[in-house]
Amino acid sequence: IIVLGGDGTLLGMATRIGQAGRDTPILGVNFGSLGFLTEVTLPELYPSLEAALSGRAHIEERLMLRSTVKRQGAVFASHVALNDVVMTKAARSRMIDLSVSIGEEFVTRVKADGLIVASPTGSTAYNLAAGGPIVAPSVDALVVTPIAPHTLSNRPIIIPASSTVRVQPHMDERDEVFVTFDGQAGFEIEEGDEIVVCRAEQTLHLIRPS
């Protein structure tokens, strides 16, 4: 698939490929302002395409995220994301209160503007702006980063990609908390919901220019 646009366009297509369970490679051509993922410039389009079609181009596998939202014990929604899953407060809300577990083990309770669970690819996106670490795409890991935490001890952590991150909000009637997937889709979550993030079953195949 040839994607003509910016990183947001590529993220939208990556989500569709992931949701379909396919491994179709993507060649991203940068028509936008950012080019972390869409690395091919317009003058490089045809040489890069020729290299891809002839089998000479390098194809990177990128870890993707599978996020499941459980409501009243049942699966309410399921999404695939390349960059991140973000839980955040509404513009006029107070800080939000989130319990974070890795697997079945409770890790911390975060009071902050939100929380990011990012893949290595997503480490240079919202995670980086929120003070999280840059992780090389080849590293098999996930990053959990609080957004503007109230407590100094709430710091970003890097965990094995085999881990499952479970997040539960603690809310009252004044709180508004949203979950978004790669900034492409999202919805408001409710008291009692559980957001589960883990490695997706499939990877994204990204064609790299020579």
Tab-separated table of C-alpha atoms in Angstrom:
chain	number	residue	atom	x	y	z
A	1	ILE	CA	0.000	0.000	0.000
A	2	ILE	CA	1.328	3.430	-0.956
A	3	VAL	CA	0.333	6.131	1.540
A	4	LEU	CA	0.523	9.718	0.265
A	5	GLY	CA	0.270	12.148	3.175
A	6	GLY	CA	1.714	12.715	6.639
A	7	ASP	CA	2.224	10.515	9.656
A	8	GLY	CA	-1.449	10.796	10.630
A	9	THR	CA	-2.486	9.376	7.260
A	10	LEU	CA	-0.090	6.465	7.707
A	11	LEU	CA	-1.337	5.806	11.252
A	12	GLY	CA	-4.907	5.618	9.979
A	13	MET	CA	-3.910	3.062	7.339
A	14	ALA	CA	-1.791	1.083	9.824
A	15	THR	CA	-4.850	0.778	12.060
A	16	ARG	CA	-6.946	-0.554	9.172
A	17	ILE	CA	-4.294	-3.110	8.206
A	18	GLY	CA	-3.958	-4.199	11.837
A	19	GLN	CA	-7.715	-4.499	12.341
A	20	ALA	CA	-7.906	-6.630	9.190
A	21	GLY	CA	-5.156	-8.924	10.509
A	22	ARG	CA	-3.082	-8.458	7.339
A	23	ASP	CA	0.678	-8.010	6.885
A	24	THR	CA	0.503	-5.823	3.759
A	25	PRO	CA	3.639	-3.612	3.639
A	26	ILE	CA	3.261	0.179	3.606
A	27	LEU	CA	5.361	2.657	1.640
A	28	GLY	CA	4.819	6.087	3.212
A	29	VAL	CA	5.421	9.156	1.028
A	30	ASN	CA	5.575	12.416	2.959
A	31	PHE	CA	3.083	15.053	1.808
A	32	GLY	CA	2.634	16.389	5.344
A	33	SER	CA	4.616	18.447	7.849
A	34	LEU	CA	6.020	15.570	9.913
A	35	GLY	CA	7.895	12.618	8.501
A	36	PHE	CA	8.877	10.236	11.298
A	37	LEU	CA	6.962	7.420	9.600
A	38	THR	CA	6.414	8.755	6.078
A	39	GLU	CA	10.115	8.984	5.298
A	40	VAL	CA	10.053	8.880	1.491
A	41	THR	CA	10.134	12.350	-0.061
A	42	LEU	CA	8.326	13.113	-3.301
A	43	PRO	CA	11.530	13.008	-5.453
A	44	GLU	CA	12.312	9.585	-3.921
A	45	LEU	CA	8.870	8.143	-4.716
A	46	TYR	CA	9.651	6.270	-7.949
A	47	PRO	CA	13.117	4.958	-6.982
A	48	SER	CA	11.669	3.761	-3.653
A	49	LEU	CA	8.701	2.143	-5.374
A	50	GLU	CA	10.976	0.388	-7.875
A	51	ALA	CA	13.142	-0.901	-5.019
A	52	ALA	CA	10.053	-2.183	-3.181
A	53	LEU	CA	8.629	-3.947	-6.235
A	54	SER	CA	11.980	-5.560	-7.109
A	55	GLY	CA	12.476	-6.841	-3.547
A	56	ARG	CA	15.544	-4.647	-2.884
A	57	ALA	CA	13.915	-2.389	-0.275
A	58	HIS	CA	14.422	-3.021	3.437
A	59	ILE	CA	11.190	-3.853	5.266
A	60	GLU	CA	11.007	-3.189	9.005
A	61	GLU	CA	8.582	-4.949	11.305
A	62	ARG	CA	7.034	-2.588	13.833
A	63	LEU	CA	5.306	-3.736	17.020
A	64	MET	CA	1.633	-2.757	17.226
A	65	LEU	CA	-0.677	-2.449	20.227
A	66	ARG	CA	-3.967	-4.223	20.872
A	67	SER	CA	-6.261	-2.339	23.242
A	68	THR	CA	-9.436	-3.792	24.712
A	69	VAL	CA	-11.895	-1.795	26.808
A	70	LYS	CA	-13.969	-3.893	29.194
A	71	ARG	CA	-17.245	-2.563	30.551
A	72	GLN	CA	-19.358	-4.456	33.090
A	73	GLY	CA	-17.250	-7.565	32.526
A	74	ALA	CA	-17.715	-7.668	28.739
A	75	VAL	CA	-15.590	-6.378	25.847
A	76	PHE	CA	-16.948	-2.945	24.931
A	77	ALA	CA	-14.393	-2.017	22.239
A	78	SER	CA	-11.185	-3.312	20.686
A	79	HIS	CA	-8.643	-1.339	18.660
A	80	VAL	CA	-5.231	-1.814	17.064
A	81	ALA	CA	-2.754	1.081	17.267
A	82	LEU	CA	0.762	1.614	15.946
A	83	ASN	CA	1.841	4.501	18.200
A	84	ASP	CA	-0.075	4.701	21.454
A	85	VAL	CA	-3.147	4.310	23.591
A	86	VAL	CA	-3.819	7.475	25.634
A	87	MET	CA	-6.118	8.057	28.584
A	88	THR	CA	-6.620	11.756	29.233
A	89	LYS	CA	-8.883	14.233	30.993
A	90	ALA	CA	-11.244	16.638	29.273
A	91	ALA	CA	-10.164	20.256	28.873
A	92	ARG	CA	-12.049	21.529	31.953
A	93	SER	CA	-11.620	18.443	34.140
A	94	ARG	CA	-9.450	18.054	37.216
A	95	MET	CA	-6.536	15.633	37.283
A	96	ILE	CA	-7.620	12.064	36.753
A	97	ASP	CA	-6.894	9.120	39.048
A	98	LEU	CA	-5.782	5.847	37.431
A	99	SER	CA	-4.741	2.487	38.884
A	100	VAL	CA	-2.077	0.798	36.751
A	101	SER	CA	-1.289	-2.930	36.849
A	102	ILE	CA	1.189	-4.964	34.818
A	103	GLY	CA	-0.372	-8.376	34.276
A	104	GLU	CA	-2.108	-9.214	37.533
A	105	GLU	CA	0.305	-7.179	39.674
A	106	PHE	CA	-0.645	-3.678	40.855
A	107	VAL	CA	2.152	-1.211	40.057
A	108	THR	CA	1.047	2.324	40.872
A	109	ARG	CA	-1.804	4.791	41.201
A	110	VAL	CA	-1.315	7.769	38.922
A	111	LYS	CA	-2.838	11.201	39.539
A	112	ALA	CA	-2.103	13.198	36.408
A	113	ASP	CA	-3.562	14.786	33.286
A	114	GLY	CA	-3.438	11.353	31.690
A	115	LEU	CA	-1.419	8.257	30.845
A	116	ILE	CA	0.249	7.055	27.645
A	117	VAL	CA	1.000	3.441	26.745
A	118	ALA	CA	3.292	3.618	23.718
A	119	SER	CA	5.067	1.250	21.368
A	120	PRO	CA	8.719	1.887	20.397
A	121	THR	CA	7.428	3.528	17.195
A	122	GLY	CA	5.141	5.735	19.279
A	123	SER	CA	7.935	6.685	21.686
A	124	THR	CA	8.810	9.651	19.420
A	125	ALA	CA	5.199	10.898	19.325
A	126	TYR	CA	3.040	12.045	22.289
A	127	ASN	CA	5.257	10.028	24.659
A	128	LEU	CA	8.290	12.161	23.785
A	129	ALA	CA	6.341	15.419	24.188
A	130	ALA	CA	5.223	14.232	27.645
A	131	GLY	CA	8.828	13.631	28.764
A	132	GLY	CA	8.987	9.906	28.001
A	133	PRO	CA	12.086	8.132	26.629
A	134	ILE	CA	12.947	7.508	22.989
A	135	VAL	CA	12.999	3.763	22.335
A	136	ALA	CA	14.603	2.318	19.198
A	137	PRO	CA	12.021	0.594	16.966
A	138	SER	CA	13.905	-2.711	17.220
A	139	VAL	CA	13.603	-2.839	21.040
A	140	ASP	CA	10.929	-5.296	22.196
A	141	ALA	CA	9.290	-3.095	24.831
A	142	LEU	CA	6.348	-0.912	25.798
A	143	VAL	CA	6.511	2.513	27.465
A	144	VAL	CA	4.101	3.702	30.174
A	145	THR	CA	4.279	7.486	30.661
A	146	PRO	CA	2.160	9.713	32.957
A	147	ILE	CA	1.144	13.094	31.500
A	148	ALA	CA	1.973	15.958	33.908
A	149	PRO	CA	1.852	13.756	37.051
A	150	HIS	CA	1.029	15.317	40.424
A	151	THR	CA	3.573	13.137	42.257
A	152	LEU	CA	7.301	13.248	41.505
A	153	SER	CA	7.572	9.486	41.945
A	154	ASN	CA	5.295	8.888	38.940
A	155	ARG	CA	7.909	8.498	36.206
A	156	PRO	CA	7.885	6.839	32.780
A	157	ILE	CA	8.722	3.136	32.840
A	158	ILE	CA	9.823	0.720	30.129
A	159	ILE	CA	8.426	-2.814	30.374
A	160	PRO	CA	8.786	-5.991	28.275
A	161	ALA	CA	6.541	-6.095	25.215
A	162	SER	CA	5.151	-9.398	26.492
A	163	SER	CA	3.514	-7.481	29.373
A	164	THR	CA	-0.174	-6.630	29.615
A	165	VAL	CA	-0.985	-3.153	30.964
A	166	ARG	CA	-4.312	-2.790	32.807
A	167	VAL	CA	-5.666	0.654	33.664
A	168	GLN	CA	-8.734	1.381	35.789
A	169	PRO	CA	-10.029	4.950	36.312
A	170	HIS	CA	-11.333	6.171	39.665
A	171	MET	CA	-14.008	8.734	38.867
A	172	ASP	CA	-16.891	10.724	40.253
A	173	GLU	CA	-19.700	12.543	38.449
A	174	ARG	CA	-17.506	15.578	37.709
A	175	ASP	CA	-14.759	13.637	35.950
A	176	GLU	CA	-14.517	13.228	32.187
A	177	VAL	CA	-11.929	10.715	30.975
A	178	PHE	CA	-11.305	9.750	27.364
A	179	VAL	CA	-9.302	6.988	25.713
A	180	THR	CA	-7.842	7.509	22.237
A	181	PHE	CA	-6.012	5.168	19.877
A	182	ASP	CA	-3.237	6.755	17.766
A	183	GLY	CA	-5.244	9.984	17.968
A	184	GLN	CA	-7.465	8.485	15.238
A	185	ALA	CA	-10.384	7.174	17.287
A	186	GLY	CA	-11.600	7.309	20.870
A	187	PHE	CA	-14.477	7.702	23.284
A	188	GLU	CA	-15.372	8.630	26.860
A	189	ILE	CA	-14.784	5.950	29.477
A	190	GLU	CA	-16.859	5.299	32.572
A	191	GLU	CA	-16.289	4.370	36.207
A	192	GLY	CA	-15.668	0.619	36.357
A	193	ASP	CA	-14.171	0.382	32.848
A	194	GLU	CA	-10.839	-1.387	32.401
A	195	ILE	CA	-8.453	-0.536	29.564
A	196	VAL	CA	-6.151	-3.459	28.675
A	197	VAL	CA	-3.156	-2.842	26.369
A	198	CYS	CA	-0.800	-5.512	25.062
A	199	ARG	CA	1.239	-6.430	22.008
A	200	ALA	CA	-0.964	-6.995	18.954
A	201	GLU	CA	-0.964	-10.363	17.241
A	202	GLN	CA	0.459	-8.899	14.033
A	203	THR	CA	3.240	-6.434	13.237
A	204	LEU	CA	3.266	-3.583	10.728
A	205	HIS	CA	5.561	-4.013	7.740
A	206	LEU	CA	7.086	-0.628	6.932
A	207	ILE	CA	9.114	-0.196	3.737
A	208	ARG	CA	12.206	1.918	4.381
A	209	PRO	CA	13.830	4.026	1.646
A	210	SER	CA	17.376	3.120	0.653
